[in-house]
CSV table of C-alpha atoms in Angstrom, one decimal:
chain,number,residue,atom,x,y,z
A,111,MET,CA,1.4,4.3,18.0
A,112,ILE,CA,3.3,1.1,17.2
A,113,ASP,CA,1.3,-2.1,17.2
A,114,ILE,CA,3.3,-5.3,16.7
A,115,GLN,CA,1.8,-8.8,16.9
A,116,ILE,CA,2.8,-12.4,16.2
A,117,SER,CA,-0.1,-14.7,16.4
A,118,GLU,CA,-1.2,-18.2,15.7
A,119,ASN,CA,-4.7,-17.0,14.9
A,120,PRO,CA,-6.0,-15.7,11.6
A,121,LEU,CA,-5.0,-12.0,11.0
A,122,VAL,CA,-7.7,-9.4,10.6
A,123,PRO,CA,-7.0,-6.5,8.3
A,124,GLN,CA,-9.6,-4.3,9.9
A,125,THR,CA,-7.6,-4.6,13.2
A,126,CYS,CA,-4.5,-3.1,11.6
A,127,GLN,CA,-6.5,-0.5,9.8
A,128,ASP,CA,-8.2,0.6,13.0
A,129,ALA,CA,-4.8,0.7,14.8
A,130,VAL,CA,-3.5,3.3,12.3
A,131,ALA,CA,-6.7,5.3,11.9
A,132,ASP,CA,-6.1,9.0,12.8
A,133,PRO,CA,-7.8,12.2,11.9
A,134,SER,CA,-4.5,13.9,11.2
A,135,ALA,CA,-3.5,11.2,8.7
A,136,GLY,CA,-4.1,11.9,5.1
A,137,GLY,CA,-3.8,8.3,4.1
A,138,ALA,CA,-2.8,4.8,5.1
A,139,VAL,CA,-1.0,2.2,3.0
A,140,ILE,CA,-1.7,-1.4,3.9
A,141,PHE,CA,0.3,-4.4,2.6
A,142,LEU,CA,-1.5,-7.8,2.8
A,143,GLY,CA,0.6,-10.9,2.1
A,144,THR,CA,-1.3,-13.9,0.9
A,145,VAL,CA,-0.3,-17.5,0.6
A,146,ARG,CA,0.1,-18.3,-3.1
A,147,ASN,CA,-1.1,-21.5,-4.6
A,148,GLN,CA,2.2,-22.1,-6.4
A,149,THR,CA,5.8,-21.2,-6.4
A,150,LYS,CA,8.0,-21.5,-9.5
A,151,GLY,CA,5.1,-23.4,-11.1
A,152,LYS,CA,4.9,-26.0,-8.3
A,153,LYS,CA,1.6,-26.4,-6.5
A,154,VAL,CA,1.7,-25.3,-2.9
A,155,ILE,CA,-0.6,-27.1,-0.4
A,156,LYS,CA,0.2,-25.2,2.8
A,157,LEU,CA,2.7,-23.0,4.3
A,158,GLU,CA,4.2,-23.4,7.8
A,159,PHE,CA,5.6,-20.4,9.6
A,160,GLU,CA,8.0,-20.7,12.6
A,161,SER,CA,9.4,-17.9,14.5
A,162,TYR,CA,11.8,-17.1,17.3
A,163,VAL,CA,9.0,-14.9,18.7
A,164,PRO,CA,10.6,-12.6,21.2
A,165,MET,CA,13.4,-11.6,18.8
A,166,ALA,CA,11.0,-11.3,15.9
A,167,VAL,CA,8.8,-8.9,17.9
A,168,LYS,CA,12.0,-6.9,18.8
A,169,GLU,CA,13.1,-6.7,15.1
A,170,MET,CA,9.6,-5.7,14.0
A,171,HIS,CA,9.7,-2.9,16.6
A,172,LYS,CA,13.0,-1.7,15.2
A,173,ILE,CA,11.4,-1.5,11.7
A,174,ALA,CA,8.4,0.4,13.1
A,175,GLU,CA,10.6,2.8,15.0
A,176,THR,CA,12.7,3.5,11.8
A,177,ILE,CA,9.4,4.2,10.0
A,178,VAL,CA,8.3,6.7,12.7
A,179,THR,CA,11.7,8.4,12.7
A,180,LYS,CA,12.6,8.4,9.0
A,181,TRP,CA,9.1,8.8,7.4
A,182,GLY,CA,7.4,10.6,10.3
A,183,ALA,CA,4.7,7.9,10.4
A,184,LEU,CA,1.8,8.6,12.8
A,185,HIS,CA,1.1,4.9,13.3
A,186,VAL,CA,2.5,1.5,12.3
A,187,SER,CA,0.8,-1.8,12.7
A,188,MET,CA,2.6,-5.0,11.8
A,189,HIS,CA,1.0,-8.4,12.4
A,190,HIS,CA,2.6,-11.7,11.4
A,191,ARG,CA,0.9,-15.1,11.7
A,192,ILE,CA,2.7,-18.3,12.5
A,193,GLY,CA,1.7,-22.0,12.3
A,194,LEU,CA,0.1,-23.8,9.4
A,195,LEU,CA,-1.6,-21.6,6.7
A,196,GLU,CA,-3.8,-22.6,3.8
A,197,VAL,CA,-3.6,-21.1,0.3
A,198,GLY,CA,-5.3,-17.6,0.3
A,199,GLU,CA,-4.7,-17.0,4.0
A,200,ILE,CA,-2.8,-14.0,5.2
A,201,PRO,CA,0.7,-14.4,6.8
A,202,VAL,CA,1.4,-10.7,7.2
A,203,ILE,CA,-0.3,-7.3,7.4
A,204,ILE,CA,1.6,-4.1,7.5
A,205,ALA,CA,-0.3,-0.8,7.8
A,206,VAL,CA,1.3,2.6,7.9
A,207,ALA,CA,-0.4,6.0,8.3
A,208,THR,CA,1.2,9.3,7.5
A,209,ALA,CA,0.2,12.9,7.0
A,210,HIS,CA,1.0,12.6,3.3
A,211,ARG,CA,0.6,9.5,1.2
A,212,GLN,CA,4.0,9.3,-0.5
A,213,ALA,CA,5.7,8.6,2.8
A,214,ALA,CA,3.2,5.8,3.6
A,215,PHE,CA,4.0,4.0,0.4
A,216,GLU,CA,7.7,4.2,0.9
A,217,ALA,CA,7.5,3.3,4.5
A,218,CYS,CA,5.2,0.3,4.0
A,219,GLN,CA,7.5,-1.0,1.3
A,220,TYR,CA,10.5,-0.6,3.5
A,221,ALA,CA,8.7,-2.5,6.2
A,222,ILE,CA,7.9,-5.6,4.2
A,223,ASN,CA,11.3,-5.6,2.5
A,224,THR,CA,13.2,-5.3,5.8
A,225,LEU,CA,10.9,-7.8,7.5
A,226,LYS,CA,11.9,-10.4,4.9
A,227,GLU,CA,15.6,-9.7,5.6
A,228,THR,CA,15.9,-9.3,9.3
A,229,VAL,CA,13.0,-10.7,11.2
A,230,PRO,CA,13.5,-14.3,12.5
A,231,ILE,CA,10.6,-16.0,10.9
A,232,TRP,CA,10.9,-19.0,8.7
A,233,LYS,CA,8.5,-20.3,6.0
A,234,LYS,CA,8.3,-23.9,4.9
A,235,GLU,CA,6.4,-24.6,1.6
A,236,ILE,CA,4.6,-27.8,1.8
A,237,PHE,CA,4.1,-29.5,-1.6
A,238,GLU,CA,2.3,-32.8,-2.5
A,239,ASP,CA,5.6,-34.6,-2.5
A,240,GLY,CA,7.6,-32.9,0.2
A,241,ALA,CA,8.5,-29.6,1.9
A,242,VAL,CA,11.2,-26.9,1.5
A,243,TRP,CA,12.4,-24.1,3.8
A,244,VAL,CA,12.1,-21.0,1.6
A,245,SER,CA,15.4,-19.2,0.8
A,246,ALA,CA,17.5,-21.6,2.8
A,247,HIS,CA,19.6,-22.7,-0.1
A,248,PRO,CA,21.1,-21.0,-3.2
B,185,MET,CA,32.4,-22.8,29.3
B,186,LYS,CA,28.9,-24.1,28.6
B,187,ILE,CA,26.9,-22.6,25.8
B,188,LYS,CA,23.4,-23.6,24.9
B,189,ILE,CA,22.6,-23.8,21.2
B,190,VAL,CA,19.0,-23.3,20.1
B,191,PRO,CA,18.4,-23.9,16.4
B,192,PHE,CA,15.3,-22.7,14.4
B,193,GLY,CA,13.9,-23.5,11.0
B,194,ILE,CA,16.1,-25.6,8.8
B,195,ALA,CA,18.9,-25.4,11.4
B,196,LYS,CA,16.7,-27.5,13.7
B,197,GLU,CA,16.3,-30.1,11.0
B,198,ILE,CA,20.0,-30.1,10.3
B,199,MET,CA,20.7,-30.7,14.0
B,200,GLN,CA,17.9,-33.2,14.2
B,201,GLY,CA,15.7,-31.0,16.3
B,202,SER,CA,17.9,-30.9,19.3
B,203,ASN,CA,18.9,-28.0,21.5
B,204,ILE,CA,22.4,-28.9,22.5
B,205,THR,CA,24.9,-27.7,25.0
B,206,LEU,CA,28.5,-27.2,23.8
B,207,ASP,CA,31.6,-26.9,26.0
B,208,LEU,CA,33.7,-24.2,24.4
B,209,ASP,CA,37.0,-22.5,25.3
B,210,VAL,CA,36.6,-19.4,27.4
B,211,SER,CA,36.2,-16.4,25.2
B,212,ALA,CA,35.3,-18.4,22.1
B,213,SER,CA,33.7,-16.2,19.4
B,214,ILE,CA,30.8,-16.7,17.2
B,215,ALA,CA,33.3,-17.4,14.4
B,216,ASP,CA,34.7,-20.3,16.5
B,217,LEU,CA,31.2,-21.6,17.1
B,218,LYS,CA,30.3,-21.4,13.4
B,219,LYS,CA,33.4,-23.4,12.6
B,220,ILE,CA,32.6,-26.1,15.2
B,221,LEU,CA,29.0,-26.4,14.0
B,222,LYS,CA,30.0,-26.7,10.3
B,223,GLU,CA,32.4,-29.5,11.2
B,224,GLU,CA,29.7,-31.3,13.2
B,225,TYR,CA,26.8,-30.7,10.8
B,226,PRO,CA,28.2,-30.2,7.2
B,227,ASP,CA,24.8,-29.2,5.9
B,228,PHE,CA,25.3,-25.8,7.4
B,229,GLU,CA,27.8,-25.1,4.7
B,230,ARG,CA,25.0,-25.3,2.1
B,231,LEU,CA,22.8,-22.5,3.5
B,232,ASN,CA,22.5,-19.1,2.0
B,233,SER,CA,23.5,-17.5,5.3
B,234,LEU,CA,24.0,-18.5,8.9
B,235,LYS,CA,23.5,-15.9,11.7
B,236,PHE,CA,23.6,-16.1,15.4
B,237,ALA,CA,21.6,-14.2,18.1
B,238,ILE,CA,22.3,-13.8,21.8
B,239,ASN,CA,19.7,-12.1,24.1
B,240,GLU,CA,17.5,-11.5,21.0
B,241,ASN,CA,20.2,-9.6,19.1
B,242,TYR,CA,22.2,-10.5,16.1
B,243,GLU,CA,25.9,-10.9,17.0
B,244,ALA,CA,28.8,-10.7,14.5
B,245,ASP,CA,31.6,-13.2,14.1
B,246,HIS,CA,34.0,-11.4,16.5
B,247,PHE,CA,31.5,-11.4,19.4
B,248,GLN,CA,32.8,-13.4,22.4
B,249,MET,CA,30.4,-15.5,24.2
B,250,GLN,CA,30.2,-16.0,28.0
B,251,GLU,CA,29.5,-19.0,30.2
B,252,GLY,CA,25.7,-19.6,30.2
B,253,ASP,CA,25.0,-17.8,27.0
B,254,GLU,CA,22.1,-19.1,25.0
B,255,VAL,CA,23.0,-18.8,21.3
B,256,VAL,CA,20.1,-19.0,18.8
B,257,ILE,CA,21.0,-20.2,15.3
B,258,ILE,CA,19.2,-18.1,12.6
B,259,PRO,CA,19.2,-19.7,9.2
B,260,PRO,CA,18.1,-17.6,6.2
B,261,VAL,CA,14.8,-15.9,7.3
B,262,SER,CA,11.7,-16.0,5.0
B,263,GLY,CA,8.9,-14.2,6.7
B,264,GLY,CA,6.2,-12.2,5.0
C,197,MET,CA,-10.9,-8.3,-12.4
C,198,ILE,CA,-11.6,-4.6,-12.4
C,199,ASP,CA,-14.0,-3.2,-9.8
C,200,ILE,CA,-14.8,0.5,-10.0
C,201,GLN,CA,-17.3,2.3,-7.9
C,202,ILE,CA,-18.4,5.8,-7.1
C,203,SER,CA,-20.8,5.9,-4.2
C,204,GLU,CA,-22.6,8.3,-1.8
C,205,ASN,CA,-22.4,5.6,0.9
C,206,PRO,CA,-19.5,5.0,3.3
C,207,LEU,CA,-16.7,2.9,1.7
C,208,VAL,CA,-15.8,-0.5,3.1
C,209,PRO,CA,-12.2,-1.5,2.9
C,210,GLN,CA,-13.1,-5.2,3.3
C,211,THR,CA,-15.1,-5.0,0.1
C,212,CYS,CA,-12.1,-3.8,-1.9
C,213,GLN,CA,-9.9,-6.4,-0.2
C,214,ASP,CA,-12.3,-9.2,-1.1
C,215,ALA,CA,-12.5,-7.9,-4.7
C,216,VAL,CA,-8.8,-8.4,-5.1
C,217,ALA,CA,-8.3,-11.7,-3.1
C,218,ASP,CA,-6.8,-14.4,-5.3
C,219,PRO,CA,-4.9,-17.6,-4.5
C,220,SER,CA,-2.4,-16.8,-7.2
C,221,ALA,CA,-1.6,-13.3,-5.8
C,222,GLY,CA,1.4,-13.0,-3.5
C,223,GLY,CA,0.2,-9.8,-2.1
C,224,ALA,CA,-2.1,-6.8,-2.2
C,225,VAL,CA,-1.4,-3.2,-1.6
C,226,ILE,CA,-4.3,-1.1,-0.4
C,227,PHE,CA,-4.4,2.7,-0.2
C,228,LEU,CA,-6.9,4.3,2.1
C,229,GLY,CA,-7.4,8.0,1.9
C,230,THR,CA,-8.8,9.7,5.0
C,231,VAL,CA,-10.3,13.1,5.6
C,232,ARG,CA,-7.7,15.1,7.5
C,233,ASN,CA,-8.7,17.4,10.4
C,234,GLN,CA,-6.6,20.2,9.0
C,235,THR,CA,-5.0,21.6,5.9
C,236,LYS,CA,-2.0,23.9,6.0
C,237,GLY,CA,-2.8,24.4,9.7
C,238,LYS,CA,-6.4,25.4,9.2
C,239,LYS,CA,-9.1,23.3,10.9
C,240,VAL,CA,-11.3,21.3,8.4
C,241,ILE,CA,-14.9,20.7,9.5
C,242,LYS,CA,-16.0,18.6,6.5
C,243,LEU,CA,-15.2,17.8,2.9
C,244,GLU,CA,-17.6,17.8,0.1
C,245,PHE,CA,-16.9,15.7,-3.0
C,246,GLU,CA,-18.6,16.3,-6.4
C,247,SER,CA,-18.1,14.2,-9.5
C,248,TYR,CA,-19.0,14.0,-13.1
C,249,VAL,CA,-19.7,10.4,-12.4
C,250,PRO,CA,-19.9,8.7,-15.9
C,251,MET,CA,-16.6,10.2,-17.0
C,252,ALA,CA,-15.0,9.6,-13.6
C,253,VAL,CA,-15.9,5.9,-13.8
C,254,LYS,CA,-14.4,5.9,-17.3
C,255,GLU,CA,-11.2,7.5,-16.3
C,256,MET,CA,-10.9,5.2,-13.3
C,257,HIS,CA,-11.3,2.2,-15.7
C,258,LYS,CA,-8.5,3.6,-17.8
C,259,ILE,CA,-6.2,3.7,-14.8
C,260,ALA,CA,-7.2,0.1,-13.8
C,261,GLU,CA,-6.6,-1.1,-17.3
C,262,THR,CA,-3.1,0.5,-17.4
C,263,ILE,CA,-2.3,-1.2,-14.1
C,264,VAL,CA,-3.4,-4.6,-15.6
C,265,THR,CA,-1.4,-4.0,-18.8
C,266,LYS,CA,1.7,-2.4,-17.4
C,267,TRP,CA,2.1,-4.1,-14.0
C,268,GLY,CA,0.3,-7.4,-14.8
C,269,ALA,CA,-2.1,-6.8,-11.9
C,270,LEU,CA,-4.5,-9.7,-11.3
C,271,HIS,CA,-7.2,-7.5,-9.8
C,272,VAL,CA,-7.8,-3.8,-9.2
C,273,SER,CA,-10.5,-2.3,-7.0
C,274,MET,CA,-11.0,1.5,-6.9
C,275,HIS,CA,-13.9,3.0,-4.8
C,276,HIS,CA,-14.4,6.7,-4.5
C,277,ARG,CA,-17.0,8.3,-2.3
C,278,ILE,CA,-18.9,11.5,-3.1
C,279,GLY,CA,-21.1,13.9,-1.0
C,280,LEU,CA,-20.4,15.2,2.4
C,281,LEU,CA,-17.6,13.5,4.5
C,282,GLU,CA,-16.7,14.0,8.1
C,283,VAL,CA,-13.1,14.1,9.4
C,284,GLY,CA,-11.7,10.6,9.6
C,285,GLU,CA,-14.0,9.2,6.9
C,286,ILE,CA,-12.6,7.5,3.8
C,287,PRO,CA,-13.0,9.2,0.4
C,288,VAL,CA,-11.0,6.7,-1.6
C,289,ILE,CA,-9.8,3.1,-1.5
C,290,ILE,CA,-7.5,1.6,-4.1
C,291,ALA,CA,-6.6,-2.1,-3.8
C,292,VAL,CA,-4.2,-3.9,-6.2
C,293,ALA,CA,-3.2,-7.5,-6.2
C,294,THR,CA,-0.3,-8.9,-8.1
C,295,ALA,CA,1.8,-12.0,-8.2
C,296,HIS,CA,4.8,-10.2,-6.6
C,297,ARG,CA,4.5,-7.4,-4.2
C,298,GLN,CA,6.8,-4.8,-5.7
C,299,ALA,CA,4.4,-4.4,-8.7
C,300,ALA,CA,1.5,-3.9,-6.3
C,301,PHE,CA,3.2,-1.0,-4.5
C,302,GLU,CA,4.1,0.7,-7.8
C,303,ALA,CA,0.7,0.2,-9.4
C,304,CYS,CA,-1.3,1.4,-6.3
C,305,GLN,CA,0.8,4.5,-6.1
C,306,TYR,CA,0.4,5.1,-9.8
C,307,ALA,CA,-3.4,4.7,-9.4
C,308,ILE,CA,-3.8,7.3,-6.6
C,309,ASN,CA,-1.4,9.8,-8.3
C,310,THR,CA,-3.2,9.5,-11.6
C,311,LEU,CA,-6.6,9.6,-10.0
C,312,LYS,CA,-5.7,13.0,-8.5
C,313,GLU,CA,-4.6,14.3,-11.9
C,314,THR,CA,-7.2,13.0,-14.4
C,315,VAL,CA,-10.4,11.8,-12.7
C,316,PRO,CA,-13.2,14.4,-12.7
C,317,ILE,CA,-13.8,14.6,-9.0
C,318,TRP,CA,-13.7,17.8,-7.0
C,319,LYS,CA,-13.1,18.4,-3.3
C,320,LYS,CA,-14.3,21.3,-1.3
C,321,GLU,CA,-12.8,21.9,2.1
C,322,ILE,CA,-15.3,23.3,4.5
C,323,PHE,CA,-13.8,25.4,7.3
C,324,GLU,CA,-15.5,27.2,10.2
C,325,ASP,CA,-15.4,30.5,8.2
C,326,GLY,CA,-15.9,29.4,4.6
C,327,ALA,CA,-15.1,26.8,2.0
C,328,VAL,CA,-12.5,26.3,-0.7
C,329,TRP,CA,-12.3,24.2,-3.8
C,330,VAL,CA,-9.0,22.3,-3.4
C,331,SER,CA,-6.3,23.0,-6.1
C,332,ALA,CA,-8.5,25.3,-8.0
C,333,HIS,CA,-6.2,28.3,-7.7
C,334,PRO,CA,-2.5,28.8,-7.7
D,119,MET,CA,-24.8,26.0,-33.7
D,120,LYS,CA,-26.2,25.3,-30.2
D,121,ILE,CA,-23.7,24.0,-27.7
D,122,LYS,CA,-24.8,23.0,-24.2
D,123,ILE,CA,-22.3,23.9,-21.4
D,124,VAL,CA,-22.2,21.9,-18.2
D,125,PRO,CA,-20.0,23.2,-15.5
D,126,PHE,CA,-18.7,21.2,-12.4
D,127,GLY,CA,-17.0,22.2,-9.1
D,128,ILE,CA,-15.8,25.7,-9.0
D,129,ALA,CA,-16.8,26.3,-12.6
D,130,LYS,CA,-20.4,25.9,-11.5
D,131,GLU,CA,-19.9,28.6,-8.9
D,132,ILE,CA,-18.2,30.9,-11.4
D,133,MET,CA,-21.2,30.5,-13.7
D,134,GLN,CA,-23.6,30.8,-10.8
D,135,GLY,CA,-24.7,27.2,-11.0
D,136,SER,CA,-26.2,27.4,-14.5
D,137,ASN,CA,-26.0,25.0,-17.4
D,138,ILE,CA,-26.1,27.4,-20.4
D,139,THR,CA,-26.5,27.0,-24.1
D,140,LEU,CA,-24.3,29.0,-26.3
D,141,ASP,CA,-24.8,29.8,-30.0
D,142,LEU,CA,-21.4,29.4,-31.6
D,143,ASP,CA,-20.1,29.6,-35.1
D,144,VAL,CA,-20.1,26.3,-37.0
D,145,SER,CA,-16.8,24.5,-36.5
D,146,ALA,CA,-15.9,26.5,-33.4
D,147,SER,CA,-13.1,24.9,-31.5
D,148,ILE,CA,-12.6,24.3,-27.8
D,149,ALA,CA,-10.1,27.1,-27.9
D,150,ASP,CA,-12.8,29.5,-29.2
D,151,LEU,CA,-15.2,28.3,-26.5
D,152,LYS,CA,-12.5,28.9,-23.8
D,153,LYS,CA,-12.0,32.4,-25.1
D,154,ILE,CA,-15.7,33.2,-25.0
D,155,LEU,CA,-16.1,31.8,-21.5
D,156,LYS,CA,-13.1,33.7,-20.1
D,157,GLU,CA,-14.6,36.9,-21.6
D,158,GLU,CA,-18.0,36.3,-20.0
D,159,TYR,CA,-16.7,34.9,-16.7
D,160,PRO,CA,-13.2,36.5,-16.0
D,161,ASP,CA,-12.8,34.3,-12.9
D,162,PHE,CA,-11.9,31.4,-15.2
D,163,GLU,CA,-8.6,33.2,-15.9
D,164,ARG,CA,-7.6,32.6,-12.3
D,165,LEU,CA,-7.9,28.8,-12.2
D,166,ASN,CA,-4.9,26.5,-12.3
D,167,SER,CA,-6.3,24.8,-15.3
D,168,LEU,CA,-9.4,24.6,-17.4
D,169,LYS,CA,-10.3,21.5,-19.4
D,170,PHE,CA,-13.2,20.4,-21.5
D,171,ALA,CA,-14.9,17.0,-22.1
D,172,ILE,CA,-17.3,15.9,-24.7
D,173,ASN,CA,-18.9,12.4,-24.5
D,174,GLU,CA,-16.9,11.7,-21.3
D,175,ASN,CA,-13.6,12.3,-23.0
D,176,TYR,CA,-11.1,15.2,-22.6
D,177,GLU,CA,-10.8,17.1,-25.8
D,178,ALA,CA,-7.9,19.4,-26.7
D,179,ASP,CA,-8.0,23.1,-27.8
D,180,HIS,CA,-8.1,22.2,-31.6
D,181,PHE,CA,-11.2,20.0,-31.2
D,182,GLN,CA,-14.1,21.2,-33.3
D,183,MET,CA,-17.5,20.9,-31.7
D,184,GLN,CA,-20.7,20.0,-33.5
D,185,GLU,CA,-24.3,21.1,-33.2
D,186,GLY,CA,-25.9,19.6,-30.2
D,187,ASP,CA,-22.6,18.8,-28.4
D,188,GLU,CA,-22.7,18.9,-24.6
D,189,VAL,CA,-19.4,20.3,-23.3
D,190,VAL,CA,-18.5,19.6,-19.7
D,191,ILE,CA,-16.2,22.2,-18.1
D,192,ILE,CA,-13.6,20.5,-15.9
D,193,PRO,CA,-11.8,22.8,-13.5
D,194,PRO,CA,-8.7,21.5,-11.6
D,195,VAL,CA,-9.6,18.1,-10.3
D,196,SER,CA,-8.9,17.1,-6.6
D,197,GLY,CA,-10.2,13.6,-5.9
D,198,GLY,CA,-8.7,11.2,-3.6
């Protein structure tokens, strides 16, 4: 089962965990992103996430389908939050359940790495003295 | 032909927030569009990457647009 | 912070997640083991876990300390359940939070792999027609 | 010297559930103990591994036990 969501509401890890629960799975690996209080030593106040939602959902589906095909995942759940997030809040959850655990680790890592490369979501770091679109410039 | 341009993220700031409609030569490519945008908004030159999507798919430089296409400008993504 | 528990009560993923939550962490990787309904095609009814508890806790601490030293983890939470478990229940949860995500994946995988090699916990698979201590024999 | 033997998992079944106390030569090693146990309980030969712990630490074959030590038999572990 593939469960993809982009939401303005707080993400709930239990929801992703439930989405991948399966009696034939030997394990699940869950990645939780969290908003860090600093970046390169500079204090972060908030993050703002913007997305081109329909395409982001489509790209997240592609990632999930690759995980099912390549790693034989039983279930993949990927939730991404958009809007304004405080330090400590969760922008992303990725859960992958597989029959054997090694595949779940590899697939979950592939998912978050690929999400950061291909999914049209943009993050703006808001500092006390300004804001920066992450990764925009060299 | 009329092409609607929809910028996201920093691209929206570079273009001052505006969706715009450009009038391009028939069979203009993504490469042509990129050139026009960089001339109009030089800040696009400074980005790590500049991609374009039509109908929710990334399209490469050689892709030829059609009348009525809506082209989304995708500056460097940073989800997660 | 290192949080190690061996318990006869159902494990709660949220507890491990809360134990590793930190505003200076960029991400957490959580491994959830689950009791599979079959092993090598044979239907599993239940699992029974037994442990030499004080030594198991000590060995789990060693794993957590290695993770802090080698991967710079901010927090490690490892919970293992013992007693009788039904299919779908959770025998183990390992959560690792690090400043950068790559380290959390590696460290979490090291933790579960090493736990399965060194921690004195034994699993008996209970089938309809008998029971087998896992990994005991070639 | 008296050494208490505490088996876990399949080792407990092989020894029929009993903690036993053995009377060993002074300065007997883990290797000596292993030999004695395998003679008494041949099923130990069939295990994938057989380890021993004293004071909650694994001890190697050459380790010499002392009067009053409690030796825990650790058959192949399978947590997780």
